[in-house]
Amino acid sequence: MTPTQIAALIVAGAFVLLVVLLAIPLVKLGRTLDEATVAIRKAHENTDPLFTGANTTLTHVNTQLERVDGITANARTVSGNVSALSSLFTATLGGPLVKTAAFSYGVSKALRARRKRKQEPLGKHSRRKGGRK
């Protein structure tokens, strides 16, 4: 064999070794892609029940929100009625009630002042200036 043929044989062996070394990562990458494909298929199969459950949950939530909207509307109506009733009470009975309260306060103050004057002993305040001695 000539030195050229020996060199060609060495280069061919190195090329075969390079192909074998590159084939191992390619085989591992192929396995990884197969596993990823299987995982994606399983995830796709499991999403249908998940989305169905989510749709059912959203339907129930919407039903509850409609009920809450009804309750809120009724509460708004009730508060409006209470406000109208209190305005009516104030307009109808507020004025006379305030006047009655003021009159009773004035009467009670006058009675207290009268009792206080009766209970005071006769002293220098009870005499008149320039009166008899």
Backbone as JSON, one array per atom type, in Angstrom:
{
  "sequence": "MTPTQIAALIVAGAFVLLVVLLAIPLVKLGRTLDEATVAIRKAHENTDPLFTGANTTLTHVNTQLERVDGITANARTVSGNVSALSSLFTATLGGPLVKTAAFSYGVSKALRARRKRKQEPLGKHSRRKGGRK",
  "N": [[0.84, -1.17, 0.0], [0.36, 2.17, -0.68], [1.64, 5.3, 0.57], [-0.31, 7.25, 0.13], [-2.68, 5.83, -0.09], [-2.84, 4.79, 2.47], [-3.17, 7.11, 3.94], [-5.62, 7.93, 2.93], [-7.18, 5.85, 3.87], [-6.99, 6.29, 6.62], [-8.22, 8.78, 6.79], [-10.82, 8.05, 5.95], [-11.53, 6.32, 8.04], [-11.54, 8.15, 10.16], [-13.62, 9.76, 9.33], [-15.78, 7.96, 9.47], [-15.77, 7.53, 12.22], [-16.41, 10.15, 13.04], [-19.02, 10.36, 12.0], [-20.35, 8.38, 13.5], [-20.04, 9.46, 16.08], [-21.55, 11.8, 15.77], [-24.02, 10.7, 15.27], [-25.03, 9.66, 17.64], [-25.91, 11.91, 19.36], [-27.94, 12.75, 17.6], [-29.72, 10.58, 17.59], [-30.52, 10.63, 20.29], [-31.74, 13.15, 20.33], [-33.84, 12.63, 18.59], [-35.32, 10.79, 20.16], [-36.04, 12.5, 22.26], [-37.67, 14.32, 20.91], [-39.72, 12.55, 20.18], [-40.77, 11.91, 22.74], [-41.64, 14.46, 23.5], [-43.63, 14.84, 21.6], [-45.45, 12.84, 22.38], [-46.11, 13.82, 24.93], [-47.35, 16.21, 24.25], [-49.57, 15.25, 22.85], [-50.92, 13.89, 24.94], [-51.47, 16.06, 26.62], [-53.15, 17.5, 24.97], [-55.3, 15.73, 24.77], [-56.19, 15.79, 27.41], [-57.06, 18.38, 27.75], [-59.63, 18.83, 26.8], [-61.65, 17.86, 28.72], [-60.93, 19.63, 30.74], [-61.43, 22.2, 29.66], [-64.16, 21.9, 29.28], [-65.06, 21.68, 31.93], [-64.27, 24.21, 32.83], [-65.93, 25.84, 31.28], [-68.42, 25.08, 32.31], [-68.14, 25.96, 34.94], [-67.91, 28.73, 34.52], [-70.45, 29.22, 33.49], [-72.04, 28.72, 35.75], [-71.05, 30.73, 37.43], [-71.83, 33.01, 36.03], [-74.59, 32.73, 36.29], [-74.89, 33.07, 39.07], [-73.96, 35.7, 39.27], [-75.97, 37.05, 37.91], [-78.04, 36.68, 39.71], [-77.05, 38.12, 41.88], [-77.06, 40.64, 40.72], [-79.82, 41.04, 40.55], [-80.48, 41.09, 43.27], [-79.04, 43.35, 44.05], [-80.37, 45.31, 42.56], [-82.88, 45.2, 43.79], [-82.16, 46.0, 46.37], [-81.37, 48.6, 45.85], [-83.82, 49.69, 45.1], [-85.23, 49.42, 47.51], [-83.7, 51.09, 49.19], [-84.18, 53.53, 47.96], [-86.92, 53.77, 48.42], [-86.94, 53.93, 51.22], [-85.56, 56.31, 51.55], [-87.38, 58.09, 50.35], [-89.51, 57.74, 52.1], [-88.43, 58.68, 54.52], [-88.02, 61.34, 53.81], [-90.67, 62.13, 53.41], [-91.65, 61.77, 56.03], [-90.11, 63.67, 57.38], [-90.98, 66.01, 56.12], [-93.7, 65.98, 56.76], [-94.06, 65.48, 59.6], [-91.83, 66.56, 60.75], [-91.5, 69.42, 61.12], [-93.68, 70.19, 62.98], [-92.93, 68.45, 65.04], [-90.41, 69.38, 65.79], [-91.12, 71.9, 66.67], [-92.76, 71.23, 68.85], [-90.88, 69.95, 70.48], [-89.17, 72.09, 70.99], [-90.92, 73.8, 72.37], [-91.53, 72.22, 74.64], [-89.0, 72.08, 75.77], [-88.58, 74.77, 76.39], [-90.64, 75.17, 78.29], [-89.84, 73.38, 80.3], [-87.4, 74.52, 81.04], [-88.27, 76.99, 82.02], [-89.81, 76.14, 84.2], [-87.8, 74.97, 85.8], [-86.27, 77.23, 86.36], [-88.1, 78.69, 87.86], [-88.5, 77.01, 90.05], [-85.98, 77.11, 91.1], [-85.77, 79.78, 91.89], [-87.67, 79.83, 93.92], [-86.46, 78.21, 95.79], [-84.25, 79.63, 96.59], [-82.73, 81.28, 99.31], [-83.9, 84.1, 101.17], [-82.05, 86.82, 100.6], [-79.46, 89.17, 100.01], [-80.07, 89.64, 97.38], [-82.77, 89.66, 97.2], [-83.74, 92.02, 98.29], [-84.75, 95.33, 97.69], [-83.14, 98.14, 96.19], [-82.8, 101.1, 97.92], [-85.01, 100.74, 99.43], [-87.05, 100.11, 102.37], [-85.53, 100.13, 105.59]],
  "CA": [[0.0, 0.0, 0.0], [1.14, 3.39, -0.82], [1.31, 6.24, 1.64], [-1.56, 7.96, -0.21], [-3.8, 4.95, 0.25], [-2.9, 4.7, 3.93], [-3.73, 8.38, 4.39], [-7.04, 7.91, 2.56], [-7.82, 4.92, 4.8], [-7.07, 6.96, 7.92], [-9.25, 9.81, 6.66], [-12.11, 7.37, 5.89], [-11.83, 5.86, 9.4], [-11.88, 9.32, 10.95], [-14.95, 10.19, 8.89], [-16.74, 7.02, 10.05], [-15.83, 7.85, 13.65], [-17.16, 11.4, 13.16], [-20.44, 10.07, 11.74], [-20.86, 7.65, 14.66], [-20.14, 10.4, 17.19], [-22.67, 12.71, 15.51], [-25.27, 9.93, 15.23], [-25.52, 9.46, 19.02], [-26.8, 13.02, 19.75], [-29.13, 12.8, 16.73], [-30.65, 9.56, 18.08], [-31.08, 11.15, 21.55], [-32.66, 14.24, 19.97], [-35.05, 11.99, 18.04], [-36.1, 10.26, 21.3], [-36.6, 13.65, 22.97], [-38.79, 14.83, 20.1], [-40.82, 11.59, 20.31], [-41.37, 12.11, 24.06], [-42.36, 15.73, 23.46], [-44.85, 14.61, 20.81], [-46.37, 12.07, 23.23], [-46.58, 14.72, 25.98], [-48.29, 17.18, 23.63], [-50.82, 14.52, 22.57], [-51.62, 13.68, 26.21], [-51.98, 17.35, 27.08], [-54.28, 17.85, 24.1], [-56.41, 14.87, 25.16], [-56.68, 16.17, 28.74], [-57.59, 19.74, 27.79], [-61.07, 18.87, 26.52], [-62.42, 17.88, 29.97], [-60.58, 20.84, 31.5], [-62.19, 23.32, 29.09], [-65.58, 21.66, 29.55], [-65.27, 22.06, 33.33], [-64.16, 25.67, 32.94], [-67.16, 26.43, 30.72], [-69.5, 24.84, 33.27], [-67.91, 26.87, 36.06], [-68.25, 30.09, 34.08], [-71.91, 29.3, 33.38], [-72.56, 28.87, 37.12], [-70.66, 32.06, 37.93], [-72.71, 33.99, 35.39], [-75.91, 32.61, 36.91], [-74.81, 33.71, 40.38], [-73.85, 37.15, 39.08], [-77.3, 37.56, 37.56], [-78.8, 36.73, 40.96], [-76.53, 39.25, 42.66], [-77.57, 41.86, 40.08], [-81.21, 41.18, 40.97], [-80.49, 41.49, 44.68], [-78.57, 44.73, 44.1], [-81.45, 46.17, 42.07], [-83.91, 45.26, 44.84], [-81.63, 46.82, 47.48], [-81.42, 49.99, 45.4], [-85.23, 50.1, 45.17], [-85.59, 49.56, 48.92], [-83.08, 52.3, 49.74], [-84.92, 54.67, 47.41], [-88.2, 53.86, 49.14], [-86.65, 54.41, 52.58], [-85.23, 57.72, 51.44], [-88.63, 58.82, 50.11], [-90.31, 57.69, 53.33], [-87.86, 59.6, 55.51], [-88.31, 62.71, 53.35], [-92.08, 62.36, 53.7], [-91.78, 61.92, 57.48], [-89.53, 64.97, 57.75], [-91.85, 67.07, 55.63], [-95.01, 65.94, 57.41], [-94.03, 65.56, 61.05], [-90.59, 67.17, 61.22], [-91.73, 70.78, 61.6], [-94.43, 70.19, 64.23], [-92.18, 67.74, 66.08], [-89.37, 70.3, 66.26], [-91.79, 72.95, 67.44], [-93.18, 70.64, 70.12], [-89.68, 69.74, 71.29], [-88.69, 73.4, 71.45], [-91.87, 74.29, 73.38], [-91.36, 71.47, 75.88], [-87.71, 72.51, 76.34], [-88.79, 76.09, 76.99], [-91.46, 75.02, 79.48], [-89.05, 72.75, 81.36], [-86.42, 75.5, 81.51], [-88.98, 77.98, 82.82], [-90.17, 75.52, 85.48], [-86.58, 74.84, 86.59], [-85.9, 78.56, 86.85], [-89.07, 79.08, 88.87], [-88.19, 76.23, 91.26], [-84.71, 77.6, 91.64], [-86.06, 81.04, 92.57], [-88.41, 79.54, 95.15], [-85.57, 77.57, 96.75], [-83.21, 80.56, 97.05], [-83.08, 81.96, 100.57], [-84.0, 85.54, 101.05], [-80.76, 87.41, 100.89], [-79.28, 90.52, 99.51], [-80.65, 89.78, 96.05], [-84.2, 89.81, 97.27], [-84.07, 93.37, 98.73], [-84.68, 96.39, 96.65], [-82.3, 99.27, 96.56], [-83.52, 102.28, 98.34], [-86.23, 100.33, 100.1], [-87.08, 100.31, 103.81], [-84.47, 99.47, 106.35]],
  "C": [[0.89, 1.24, 0.0], [0.77, 4.34, 0.32], [0.03, 7.02, 1.37], [-2.75, 7.1, 0.18], [-3.95, 4.82, 1.77], [-3.53, 5.99, 4.49], [-5.23, 8.43, 4.09], [-7.8, 6.98, 3.5], [-7.97, 5.54, 6.18], [-8.16, 8.04, 7.89], [-10.63, 9.18, 6.64], [-12.5, 6.87, 7.28], [-12.23, 7.02, 10.31], [-13.28, 9.83, 10.59], [-16.03, 9.27, 9.46], [-16.89, 7.28, 11.55], [-16.62, 9.13, 13.9], [-18.66, 11.18, 12.96], [-21.05, 9.34, 12.93], [-21.02, 8.6, 15.85], [-21.29, 11.4, 17.0], [-24.01, 11.98, 15.5], [-25.85, 9.77, 16.64], [-26.38, 10.65, 19.47], [-28.06, 13.11, 18.89], [-30.16, 11.77, 17.18], [-31.31, 10.04, 19.37], [-32.07, 12.29, 21.27], [-33.95, 13.69, 19.4], [-35.93, 11.44, 19.15], [-36.78, 11.4, 22.07], [-37.8, 14.22, 22.22], [-39.99, 13.87, 20.15], [-41.54, 11.75, 21.65], [-42.17, 13.41, 24.11], [-43.66, 15.6, 22.68], [-45.89, 13.86, 21.63], [-46.95, 12.97, 24.32], [-47.6, 15.71, 25.43], [-49.61, 16.49, 23.33], [-51.62, 14.3, 23.86], [-52.22, 14.98, 26.75], [-53.19, 17.77, 26.26], [-55.51, 17.02, 24.47], [-57.02, 15.29, 26.49], [-57.25, 17.58, 28.79], [-59.08, 19.79, 27.52], [-61.9, 18.8, 27.8], [-62.15, 19.14, 30.79], [-61.38, 22.03, 30.98], [-63.69, 23.15, 29.31], [-65.91, 22.06, 30.99], [-65.2, 23.57, 33.52], [-65.4, 26.35, 32.38], [-68.34, 26.25, 31.67], [-69.37, 25.79, 34.46], [-68.3, 28.3, 35.69], [-69.77, 30.27, 33.94], [-72.53, 29.48, 34.76], [-72.24, 30.24, 37.7], [-71.56, 33.13, 37.32], [-74.11, 33.94, 35.98], [-75.94, 33.29, 38.27], [-74.71, 35.23, 40.26], [-75.18, 37.77, 38.69], [-78.18, 37.65, 38.82], [-78.35, 37.91, 41.82], [-77.01, 40.57, 42.06], [-79.02, 42.11, 40.48], [-81.31, 41.66, 42.41], [-80.06, 42.95, 44.82], [-79.66, 45.69, 43.62], [-82.55, 46.3, 43.13], [-83.44, 46.12, 46.02], [-81.66, 48.29, 47.1], [-82.85, 50.52, 45.48], [-85.64, 50.34, 46.62], [-84.97, 50.82, 49.51], [-83.74, 53.56, 49.19], [-86.24, 54.87, 48.13], [-88.0, 54.38, 50.56], [-86.32, 55.89, 52.55], [-86.49, 58.56, 51.22], [-89.48, 58.85, 51.37], [-89.75, 58.63, 54.39], [-88.08, 61.05, 55.11], [-89.76, 63.07, 53.65], [-92.3, 62.58, 55.19], [-91.27, 63.27, 57.92], [-90.45, 66.1, 57.32], [-93.17, 67.13, 56.41], [-94.92, 66.21, 58.91], [-92.81, 66.3, 61.59], [-90.8, 68.55, 61.82], [-92.5, 70.81, 62.91], [-93.68, 69.5, 65.38], [-91.08, 68.63, 66.65], [-89.99, 71.4, 67.11], [-92.24, 72.44, 68.81], [-91.99, 70.44, 71.04], [-89.16, 71.07, 71.83], [-89.61, 73.96, 72.54], [-91.67, 73.56, 74.7], [-90.03, 71.82, 76.55], [-87.86, 73.85, 77.03], [-89.59, 76.01, 78.27], [-90.64, 74.41, 80.62], [-87.99, 73.7, 81.9], [-87.08, 76.55, 82.4], [-89.37, 77.41, 84.19], [-88.94, 75.36, 86.37], [-86.16, 76.19, 87.17], [-86.84, 79.0, 87.97], [-88.8, 78.33, 90.18], [-86.92, 76.74, 91.92], [-84.93, 78.91, 92.4], [-86.8, 80.81, 93.89], [-87.49, 78.96, 96.21], [-84.49, 78.51, 97.25], [-83.65, 81.2, 98.36], [-83.15, 83.46, 100.33], [-82.68, 86.14, 101.47], [-80.68, 88.78, 100.29], [-79.87, 90.71, 98.13], [-82.15, 90.03, 96.11], [-84.62, 91.22, 97.69], [-83.96, 94.34, 97.57], [-83.76, 97.47, 97.15], [-83.17, 100.45, 96.95], [-84.83, 101.95, 99.05], [-86.15, 100.62, 101.6], [-85.98, 99.55, 104.49], [-85.0, 98.96, 107.64]]
}
